[in-house]
Short mmCIF file of C-alpha atoms in Angstrom, two decimals:
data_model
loop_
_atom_site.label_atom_id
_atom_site.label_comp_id
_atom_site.label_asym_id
_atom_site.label_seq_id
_atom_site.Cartn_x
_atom_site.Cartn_y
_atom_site.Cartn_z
CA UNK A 1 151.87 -82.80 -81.64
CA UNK A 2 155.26 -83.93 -81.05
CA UNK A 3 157.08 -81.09 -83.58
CA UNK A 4 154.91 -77.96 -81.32
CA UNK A 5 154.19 -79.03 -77.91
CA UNK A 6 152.61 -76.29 -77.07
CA UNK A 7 149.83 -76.59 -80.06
CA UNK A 8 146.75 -78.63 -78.61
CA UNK A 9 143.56 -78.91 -80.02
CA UNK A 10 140.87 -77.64 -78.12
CA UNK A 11 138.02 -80.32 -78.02
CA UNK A 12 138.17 -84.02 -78.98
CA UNK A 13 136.81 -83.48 -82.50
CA UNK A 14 140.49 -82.17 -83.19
CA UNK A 15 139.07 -79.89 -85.51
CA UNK A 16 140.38 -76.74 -83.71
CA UNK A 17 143.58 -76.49 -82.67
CA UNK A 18 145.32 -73.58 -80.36
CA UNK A 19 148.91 -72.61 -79.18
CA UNK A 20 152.29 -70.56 -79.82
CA UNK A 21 155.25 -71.19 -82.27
CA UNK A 22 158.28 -70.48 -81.21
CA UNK A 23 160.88 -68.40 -82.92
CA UNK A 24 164.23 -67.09 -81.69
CA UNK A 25 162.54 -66.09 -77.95
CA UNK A 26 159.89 -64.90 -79.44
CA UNK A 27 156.21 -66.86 -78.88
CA UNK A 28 153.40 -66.45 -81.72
CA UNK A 29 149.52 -67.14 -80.54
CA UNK A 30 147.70 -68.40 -83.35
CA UNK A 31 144.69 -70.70 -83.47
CA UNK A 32 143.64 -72.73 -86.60
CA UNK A 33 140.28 -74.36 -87.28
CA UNK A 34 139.86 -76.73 -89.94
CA UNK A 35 136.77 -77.80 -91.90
CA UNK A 36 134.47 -80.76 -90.87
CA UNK A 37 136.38 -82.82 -92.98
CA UNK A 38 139.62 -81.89 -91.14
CA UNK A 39 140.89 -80.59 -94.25
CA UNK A 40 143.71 -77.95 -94.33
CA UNK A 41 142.63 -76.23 -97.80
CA UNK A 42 139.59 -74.46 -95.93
CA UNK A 43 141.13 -73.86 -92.59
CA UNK A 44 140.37 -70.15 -90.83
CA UNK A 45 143.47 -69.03 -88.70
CA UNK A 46 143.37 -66.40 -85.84
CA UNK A 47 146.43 -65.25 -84.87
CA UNK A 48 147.87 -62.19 -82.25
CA UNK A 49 148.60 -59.20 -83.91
CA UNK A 50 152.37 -59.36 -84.08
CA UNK A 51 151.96 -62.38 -86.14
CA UNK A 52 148.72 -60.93 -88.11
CA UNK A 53 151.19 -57.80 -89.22
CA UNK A 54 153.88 -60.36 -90.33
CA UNK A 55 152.22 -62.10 -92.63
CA UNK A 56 149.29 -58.75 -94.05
CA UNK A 57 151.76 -58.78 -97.13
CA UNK A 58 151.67 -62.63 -97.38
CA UNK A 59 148.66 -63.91 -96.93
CA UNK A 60 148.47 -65.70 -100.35
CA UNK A 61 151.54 -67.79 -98.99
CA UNK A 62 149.88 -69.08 -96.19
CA UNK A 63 146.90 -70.15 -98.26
CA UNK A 64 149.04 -71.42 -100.82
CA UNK A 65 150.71 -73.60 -97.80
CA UNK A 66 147.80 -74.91 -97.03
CA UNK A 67 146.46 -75.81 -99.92
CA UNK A 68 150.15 -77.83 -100.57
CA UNK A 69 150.62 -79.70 -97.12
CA UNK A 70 149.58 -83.45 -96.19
CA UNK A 71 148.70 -82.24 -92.38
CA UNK A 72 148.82 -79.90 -89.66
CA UNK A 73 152.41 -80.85 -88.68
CA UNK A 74 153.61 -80.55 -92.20
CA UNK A 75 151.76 -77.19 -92.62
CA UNK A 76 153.22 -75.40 -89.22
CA UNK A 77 157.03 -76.47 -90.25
CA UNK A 78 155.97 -74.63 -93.56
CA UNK A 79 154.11 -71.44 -91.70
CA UNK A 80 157.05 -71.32 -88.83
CA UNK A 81 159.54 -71.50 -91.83
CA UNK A 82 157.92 -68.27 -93.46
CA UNK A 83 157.75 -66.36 -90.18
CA UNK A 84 161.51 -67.04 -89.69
CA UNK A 85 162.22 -65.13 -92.99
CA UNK A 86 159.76 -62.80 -92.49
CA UNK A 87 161.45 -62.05 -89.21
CA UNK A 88 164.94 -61.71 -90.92
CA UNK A 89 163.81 -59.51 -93.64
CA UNK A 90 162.11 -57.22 -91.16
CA UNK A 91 164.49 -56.71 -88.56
CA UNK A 92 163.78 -53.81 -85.80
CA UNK A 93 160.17 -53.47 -87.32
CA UNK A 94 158.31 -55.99 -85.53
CA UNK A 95 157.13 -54.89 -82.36
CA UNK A 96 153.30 -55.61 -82.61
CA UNK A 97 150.83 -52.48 -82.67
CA UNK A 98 147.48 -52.34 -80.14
CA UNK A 99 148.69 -52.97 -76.91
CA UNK A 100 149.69 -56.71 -77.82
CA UNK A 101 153.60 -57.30 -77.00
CA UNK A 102 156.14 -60.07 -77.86
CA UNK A 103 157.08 -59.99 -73.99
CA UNK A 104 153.38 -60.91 -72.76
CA UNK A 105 152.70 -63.25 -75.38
CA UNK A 106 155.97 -65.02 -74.40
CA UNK A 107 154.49 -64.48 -70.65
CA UNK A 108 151.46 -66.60 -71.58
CA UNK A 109 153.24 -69.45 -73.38
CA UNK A 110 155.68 -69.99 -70.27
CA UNK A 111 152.67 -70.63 -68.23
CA UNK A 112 150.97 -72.70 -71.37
CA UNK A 113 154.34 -74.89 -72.04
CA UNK A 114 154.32 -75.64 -68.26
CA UNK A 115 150.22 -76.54 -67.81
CA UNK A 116 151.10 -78.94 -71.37
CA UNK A 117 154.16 -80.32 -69.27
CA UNK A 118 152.34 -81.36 -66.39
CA UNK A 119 149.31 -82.39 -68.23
CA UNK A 120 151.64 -84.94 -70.16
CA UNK A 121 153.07 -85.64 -67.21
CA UNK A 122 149.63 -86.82 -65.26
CA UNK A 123 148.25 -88.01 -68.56
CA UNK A 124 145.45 -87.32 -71.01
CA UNK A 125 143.65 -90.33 -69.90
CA UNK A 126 142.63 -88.27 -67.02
CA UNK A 127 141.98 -85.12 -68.12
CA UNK A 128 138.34 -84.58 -68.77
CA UNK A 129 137.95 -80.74 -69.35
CA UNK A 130 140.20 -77.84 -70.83
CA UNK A 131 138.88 -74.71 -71.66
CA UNK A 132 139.89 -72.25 -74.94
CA UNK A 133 142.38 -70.46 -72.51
CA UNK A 134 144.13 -73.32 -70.58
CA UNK A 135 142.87 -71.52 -67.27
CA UNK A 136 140.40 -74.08 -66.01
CA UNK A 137 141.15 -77.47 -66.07
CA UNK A 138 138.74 -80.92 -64.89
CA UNK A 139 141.21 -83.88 -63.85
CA UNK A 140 139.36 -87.38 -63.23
CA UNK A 141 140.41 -89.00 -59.97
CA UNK A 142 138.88 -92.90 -59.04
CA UNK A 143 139.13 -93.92 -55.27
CA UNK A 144 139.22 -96.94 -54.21
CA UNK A 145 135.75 -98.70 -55.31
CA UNK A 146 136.45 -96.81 -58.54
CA UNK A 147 133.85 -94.15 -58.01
CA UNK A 148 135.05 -91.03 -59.69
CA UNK A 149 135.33 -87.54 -58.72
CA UNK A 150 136.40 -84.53 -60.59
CA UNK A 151 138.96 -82.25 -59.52
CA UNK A 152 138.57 -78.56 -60.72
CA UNK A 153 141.83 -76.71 -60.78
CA UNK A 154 141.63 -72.60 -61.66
CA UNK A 155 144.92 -72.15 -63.46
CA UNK A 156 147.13 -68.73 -62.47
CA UNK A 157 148.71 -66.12 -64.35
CA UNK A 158 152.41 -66.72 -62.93
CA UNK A 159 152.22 -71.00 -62.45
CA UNK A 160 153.72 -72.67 -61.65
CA UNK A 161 154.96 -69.97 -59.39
CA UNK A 162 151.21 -69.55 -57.65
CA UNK A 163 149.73 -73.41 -56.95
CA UNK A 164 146.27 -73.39 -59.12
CA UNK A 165 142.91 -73.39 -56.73
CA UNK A 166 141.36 -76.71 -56.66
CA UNK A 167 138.19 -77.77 -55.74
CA UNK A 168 136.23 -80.76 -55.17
CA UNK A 169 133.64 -82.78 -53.67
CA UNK A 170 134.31 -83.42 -50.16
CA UNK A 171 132.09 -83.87 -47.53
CA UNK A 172 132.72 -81.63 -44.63
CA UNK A 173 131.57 -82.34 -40.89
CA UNK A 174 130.32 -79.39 -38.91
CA UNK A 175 131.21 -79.61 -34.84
CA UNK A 176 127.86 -78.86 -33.47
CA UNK A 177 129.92 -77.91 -30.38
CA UNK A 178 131.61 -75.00 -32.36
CA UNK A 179 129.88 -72.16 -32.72
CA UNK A 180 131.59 -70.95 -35.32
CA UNK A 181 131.04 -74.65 -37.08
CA UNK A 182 135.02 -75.63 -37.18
CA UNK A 183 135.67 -77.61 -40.12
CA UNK A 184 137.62 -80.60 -39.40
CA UNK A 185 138.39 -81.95 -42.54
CA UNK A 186 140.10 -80.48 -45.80
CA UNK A 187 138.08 -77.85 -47.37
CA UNK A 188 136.39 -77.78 -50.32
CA UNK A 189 138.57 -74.96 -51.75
CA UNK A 190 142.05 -74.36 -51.51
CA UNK A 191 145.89 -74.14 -52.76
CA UNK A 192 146.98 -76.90 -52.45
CA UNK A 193 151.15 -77.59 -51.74
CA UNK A 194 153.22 -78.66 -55.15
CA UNK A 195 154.73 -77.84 -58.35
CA UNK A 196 153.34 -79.80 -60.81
CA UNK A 197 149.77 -81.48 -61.14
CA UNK A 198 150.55 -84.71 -60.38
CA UNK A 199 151.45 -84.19 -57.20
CA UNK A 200 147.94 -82.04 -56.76
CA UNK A 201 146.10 -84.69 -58.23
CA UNK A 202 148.08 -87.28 -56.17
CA UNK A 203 147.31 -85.34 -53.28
CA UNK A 204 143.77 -85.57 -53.30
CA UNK A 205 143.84 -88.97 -54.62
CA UNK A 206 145.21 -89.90 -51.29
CA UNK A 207 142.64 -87.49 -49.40
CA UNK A 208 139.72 -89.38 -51.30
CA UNK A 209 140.66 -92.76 -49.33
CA UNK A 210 139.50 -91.30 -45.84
CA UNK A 211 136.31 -91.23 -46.72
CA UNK A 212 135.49 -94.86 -48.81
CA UNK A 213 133.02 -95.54 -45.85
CA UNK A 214 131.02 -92.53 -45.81
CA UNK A 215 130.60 -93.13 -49.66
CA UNK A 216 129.76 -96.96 -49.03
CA UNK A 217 127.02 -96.00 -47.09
CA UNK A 218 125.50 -93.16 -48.63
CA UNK A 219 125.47 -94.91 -52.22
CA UNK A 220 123.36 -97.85 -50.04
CA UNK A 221 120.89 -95.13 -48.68
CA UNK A 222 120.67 -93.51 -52.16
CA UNK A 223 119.80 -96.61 -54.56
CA UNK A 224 117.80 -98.42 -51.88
CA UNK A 225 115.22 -95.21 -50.23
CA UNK A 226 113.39 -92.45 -52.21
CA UNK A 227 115.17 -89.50 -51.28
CA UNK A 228 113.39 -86.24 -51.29
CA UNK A 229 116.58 -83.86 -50.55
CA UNK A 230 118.87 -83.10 -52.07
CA UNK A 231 117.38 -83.54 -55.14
CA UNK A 232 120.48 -84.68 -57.37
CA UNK A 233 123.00 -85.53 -54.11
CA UNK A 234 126.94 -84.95 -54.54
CA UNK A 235 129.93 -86.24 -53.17
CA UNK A 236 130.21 -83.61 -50.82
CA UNK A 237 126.57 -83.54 -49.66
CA UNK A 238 126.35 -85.22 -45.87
CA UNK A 239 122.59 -84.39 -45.35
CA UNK A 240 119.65 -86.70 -46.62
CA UNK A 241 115.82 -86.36 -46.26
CA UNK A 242 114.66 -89.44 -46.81
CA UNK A 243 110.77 -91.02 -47.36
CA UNK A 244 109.93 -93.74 -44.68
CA UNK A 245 105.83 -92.94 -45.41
CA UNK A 246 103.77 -90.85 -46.69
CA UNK A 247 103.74 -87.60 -45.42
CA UNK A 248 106.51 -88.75 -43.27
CA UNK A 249 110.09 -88.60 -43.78
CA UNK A 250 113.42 -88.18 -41.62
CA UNK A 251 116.20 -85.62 -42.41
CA UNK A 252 119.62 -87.32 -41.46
CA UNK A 253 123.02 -85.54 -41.19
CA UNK A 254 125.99 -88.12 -41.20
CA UNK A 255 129.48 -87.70 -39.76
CA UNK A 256 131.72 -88.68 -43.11
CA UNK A 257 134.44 -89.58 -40.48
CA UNK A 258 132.10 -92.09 -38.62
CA UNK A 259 129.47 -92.91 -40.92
CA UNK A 260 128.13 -95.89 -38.87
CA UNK A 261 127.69 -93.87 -35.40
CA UNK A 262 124.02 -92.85 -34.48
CA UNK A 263 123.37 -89.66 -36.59
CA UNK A 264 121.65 -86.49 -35.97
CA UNK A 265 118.37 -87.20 -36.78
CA UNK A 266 115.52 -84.54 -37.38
CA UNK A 267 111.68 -86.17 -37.54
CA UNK A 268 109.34 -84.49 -40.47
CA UNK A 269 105.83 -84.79 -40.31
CA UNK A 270 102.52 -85.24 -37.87
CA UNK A 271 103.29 -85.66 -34.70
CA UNK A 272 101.16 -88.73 -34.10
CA UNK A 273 102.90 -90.16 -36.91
CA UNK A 274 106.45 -89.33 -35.68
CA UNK A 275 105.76 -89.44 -32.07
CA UNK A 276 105.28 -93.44 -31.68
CA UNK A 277 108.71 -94.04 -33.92
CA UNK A 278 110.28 -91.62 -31.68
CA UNK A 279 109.58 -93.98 -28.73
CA UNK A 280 110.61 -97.25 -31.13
CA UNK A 281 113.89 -95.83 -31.57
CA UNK A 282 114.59 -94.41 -27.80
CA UNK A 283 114.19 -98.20 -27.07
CA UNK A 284 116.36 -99.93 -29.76
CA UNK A 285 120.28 -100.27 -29.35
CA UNK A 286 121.90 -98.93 -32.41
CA UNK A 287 125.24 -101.13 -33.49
CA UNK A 288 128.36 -99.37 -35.29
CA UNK A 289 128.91 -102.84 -36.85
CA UNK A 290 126.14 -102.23 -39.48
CA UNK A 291 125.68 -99.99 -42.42
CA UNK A 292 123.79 -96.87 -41.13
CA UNK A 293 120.32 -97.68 -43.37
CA UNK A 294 120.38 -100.98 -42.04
CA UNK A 295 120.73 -99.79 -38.29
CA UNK A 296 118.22 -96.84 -38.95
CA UNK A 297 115.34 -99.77 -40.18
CA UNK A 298 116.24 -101.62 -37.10
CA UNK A 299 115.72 -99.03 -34.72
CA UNK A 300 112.94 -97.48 -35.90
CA UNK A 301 111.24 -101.61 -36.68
CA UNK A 302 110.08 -100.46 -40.27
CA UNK A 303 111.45 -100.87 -43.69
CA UNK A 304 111.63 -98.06 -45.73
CA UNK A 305 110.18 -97.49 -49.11
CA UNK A 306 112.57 -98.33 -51.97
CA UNK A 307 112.38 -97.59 -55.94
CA UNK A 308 112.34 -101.36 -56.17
CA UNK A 309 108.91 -101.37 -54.51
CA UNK A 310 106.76 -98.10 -54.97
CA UNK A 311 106.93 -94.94 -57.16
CA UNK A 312 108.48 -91.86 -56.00
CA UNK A 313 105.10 -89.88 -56.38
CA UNK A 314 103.94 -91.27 -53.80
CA UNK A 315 105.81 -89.43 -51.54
CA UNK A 316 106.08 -86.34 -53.36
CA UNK A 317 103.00 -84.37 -52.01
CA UNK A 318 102.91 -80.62 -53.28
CA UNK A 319 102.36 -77.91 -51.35
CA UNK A 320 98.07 -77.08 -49.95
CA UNK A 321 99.10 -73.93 -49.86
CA UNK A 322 101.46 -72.41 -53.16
CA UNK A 323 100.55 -75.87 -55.03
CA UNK A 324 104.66 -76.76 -56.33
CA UNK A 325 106.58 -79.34 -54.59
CA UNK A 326 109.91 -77.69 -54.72
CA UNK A 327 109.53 -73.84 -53.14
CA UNK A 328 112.61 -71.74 -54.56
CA UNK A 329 113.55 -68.81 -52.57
CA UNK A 330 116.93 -66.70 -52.04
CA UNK A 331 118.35 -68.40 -49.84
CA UNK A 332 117.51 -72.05 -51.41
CA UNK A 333 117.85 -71.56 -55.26
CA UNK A 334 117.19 -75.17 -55.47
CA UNK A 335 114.10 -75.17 -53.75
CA UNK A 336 112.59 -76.45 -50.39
CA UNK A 337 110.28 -79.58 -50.35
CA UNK A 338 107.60 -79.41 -47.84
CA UNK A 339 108.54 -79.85 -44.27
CA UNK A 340 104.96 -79.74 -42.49
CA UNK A 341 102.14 -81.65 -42.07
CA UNK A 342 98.65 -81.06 -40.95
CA UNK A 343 98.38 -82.91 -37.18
CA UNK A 344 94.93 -84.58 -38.14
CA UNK A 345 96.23 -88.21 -39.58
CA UNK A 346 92.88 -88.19 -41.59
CA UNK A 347 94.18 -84.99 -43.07
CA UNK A 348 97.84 -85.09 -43.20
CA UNK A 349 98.09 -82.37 -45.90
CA UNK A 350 101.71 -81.03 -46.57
CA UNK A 351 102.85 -77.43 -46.34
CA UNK A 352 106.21 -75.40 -46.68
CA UNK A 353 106.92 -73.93 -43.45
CA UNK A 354 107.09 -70.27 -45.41
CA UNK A 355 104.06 -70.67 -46.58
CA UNK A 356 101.59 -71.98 -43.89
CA UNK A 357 103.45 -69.45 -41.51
CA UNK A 358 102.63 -66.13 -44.33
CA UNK A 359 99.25 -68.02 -44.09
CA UNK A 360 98.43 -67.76 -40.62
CA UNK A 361 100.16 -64.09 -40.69
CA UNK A 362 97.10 -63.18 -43.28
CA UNK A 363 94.24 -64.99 -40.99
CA UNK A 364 92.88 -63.07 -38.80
CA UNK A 365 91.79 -65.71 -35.99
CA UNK A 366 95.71 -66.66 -35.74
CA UNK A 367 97.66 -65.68 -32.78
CA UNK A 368 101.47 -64.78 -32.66
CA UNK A 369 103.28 -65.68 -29.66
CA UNK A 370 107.14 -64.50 -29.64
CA UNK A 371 108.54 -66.43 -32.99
CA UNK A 372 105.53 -68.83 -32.23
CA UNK A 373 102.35 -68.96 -34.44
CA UNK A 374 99.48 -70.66 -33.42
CA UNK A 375 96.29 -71.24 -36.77
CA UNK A 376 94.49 -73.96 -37.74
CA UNK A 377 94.92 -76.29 -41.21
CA UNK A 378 93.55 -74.36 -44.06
CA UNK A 379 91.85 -77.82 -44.99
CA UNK A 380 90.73 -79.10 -41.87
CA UNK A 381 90.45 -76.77 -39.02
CA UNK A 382 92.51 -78.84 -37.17
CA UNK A 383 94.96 -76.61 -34.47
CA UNK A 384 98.67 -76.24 -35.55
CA UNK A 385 101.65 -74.18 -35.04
CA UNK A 386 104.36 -73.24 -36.69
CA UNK A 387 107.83 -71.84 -35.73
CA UNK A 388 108.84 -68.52 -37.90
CA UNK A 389 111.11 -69.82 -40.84
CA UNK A 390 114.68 -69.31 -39.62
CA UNK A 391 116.82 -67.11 -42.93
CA UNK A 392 119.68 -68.34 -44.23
#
């Protein structure tokens, strides 16, 4: 609204609008709502109580107004002509009762009228979320291959003297060689440098190019396997355990700066399954010229199932012991799949680790050996161990 800049409506119905008129220095808070028709006639208004006091004596005008005006523009040049007289007629009686002053409503729409300013400034086209108080904002950025990624910006009290937080989806490689796992890329929270959020959005914009690669290839590993975890996989998310059989599967961890060097690679399943593609791959020459599912096929000589070619079922075995697939637990509110397998290839049944290892604990024939425990399949009889689930 071109006549109050700092009235916006507050969803894309434009049924509900919220903001502050202002009057000699002085900043109103209203909000007005208007029927499902968008008419004026039955709008409901909220307002702060300095402007609710104002107008207790002349509330009949304002409905009258609204009854009278064409639109919402037409309407607020009426209301914000009223509250000028109002304010004439009652001069040295307006300071607001309850705690509610002119000063930190004017506080407010400083930091409003600057969020609208940069928000014009970026453009509308790429906001995608505002909340009701203009704290928490969701700004659309597209890379490269036109992928797009949402940046989340937490809005201060004093901006633009304090930067908002932002946050988004950006994978983040841990240096195994670090103990303390040094992150070497930009983390996933922070303040970022600027006074306006443009330059925050063109910040990360930038930031998203370094890692068109790492996307490349996970995308290709995502629509072409049947991937078990993570269940719903985000930008940010460098980890994948993906289905090459059943009962077998391989949990890969991928450097988003090098996406096409060997990864670390963790085996899941019997060992005489495992074992002999352990061997293929020792004898195989990975090449950083190919996209990393293509070099993991060729070193381990097998193609892996695809959604083109079987049903994810297939590989989805549930737990022999607690009977779900997906074990939720504290430190995993999203659940664990199961992540061991009977040894017996005839058998082959799938287990969480937590609970074949609380299953041995309540056998009695089971022996405990440091954080080593030795039992047998509950289906089979056939000899396994199991390492004592490491916490989070």
């Amino acid at each position: 609204m071109e006549t109050f800049p700092l009235v916006l409506p507050l969803d894309s119905t434009f049924n509900s609008y919220k903001g502050f008129i202002s009057i000699h220095n002085q900043e109103f808070r209203f909000q007005i709502t208007l029927d499902n028709n968008k008419q004026l006639k039955n709008a409901k208004i909220q307002c702060c109580k300095h402007l609710k006091l104002l107008l207790t004596d002349h509330l009949h005008v304002v409905q009258l107004r609204l009854q009278q005006c064409d639109d919402l523009d037409s309407f607020l040049v009426e209301l914000k002509d009223l509250i000028e007289r109002l304010l004439r007629k009652t001069t040295g009686t307006t300071k607001p009762e309850g705690g509610i002053s002119v000063l930190s409503d004017s506080s407010k729409s400083s930091v409003y009228a600057a969020v609208i300013r940069d928000m014009q400034e970026l453009g509308w086209s790429h906001i995608s979320y505002i909340d009701n108080t203009l704290s928490k904002i969701h700004v659309s950025l597209h890379d490269a291959k036109n992928r797009i990624h949402t940046l989340r910006l937490s809005i201060p009290s004093d901006y633009p003297t304090t930067p908002p937080l932002c946050e988004i989806d950006l994978p983040v490689w841990e240096n195994d060689e670090d103990s303390h796992s040094q992150k070497q890329i930009q983390p996933l929270q922070q303040n970022v440098p600027g006074s306006s959020l443009s330059s925050i959005a063109s910040f990360y914009s930038s930031h998203l190019n370094l890692y068109q690669d790492f996307w490349d290839n996970m995308d290709y590993i995502d629509k072409s396997t049947w991937i078990l975890e993570p269940e719903n996989p985000k930008r940010a998310d460098i980890d994948r355990r993906i289905a090459i059989g059943k009962n077998c599967s391989i949990q890969i961890k991928v450097n988003p700066n090098q996406p096409r060097v060997f990864p670390n690679i963790r085996f899941l399943g019997s060992d005489r399954v495992i074992n002999p593609l352990k061997m293929v791959m020792k004898n195989k020459k990975w090449d950083d010229t190919l996209m990393l599912l293509d070099n993991l096929q060729n070193v381990l000589e097998m193609k892996f199932p695809s959604p083109q070619t079987t049903k994810q079922e297939e590989f989805k075995q549930e737990c022999g012991i607690c009977y779900n697939y997906r074990l939720v637990t504290v430190e995993n509110e999203t659940g664990i799949v199961p992540n061991k397998n009977c040894t017996d290839p005839k058998c082959g049944r799938a287990f969480h680790d937590t609970c074949l290892y609380e299953w041995f604990l309540s056998v009695p024939s089971s022996r405990k050996s440091m954080d080593v425990i030795f039992g047998v399949c509950p289906y089979c009889q056939t000899s396994m161990r199991i390492e004592e689930p490491k916490k989070a």
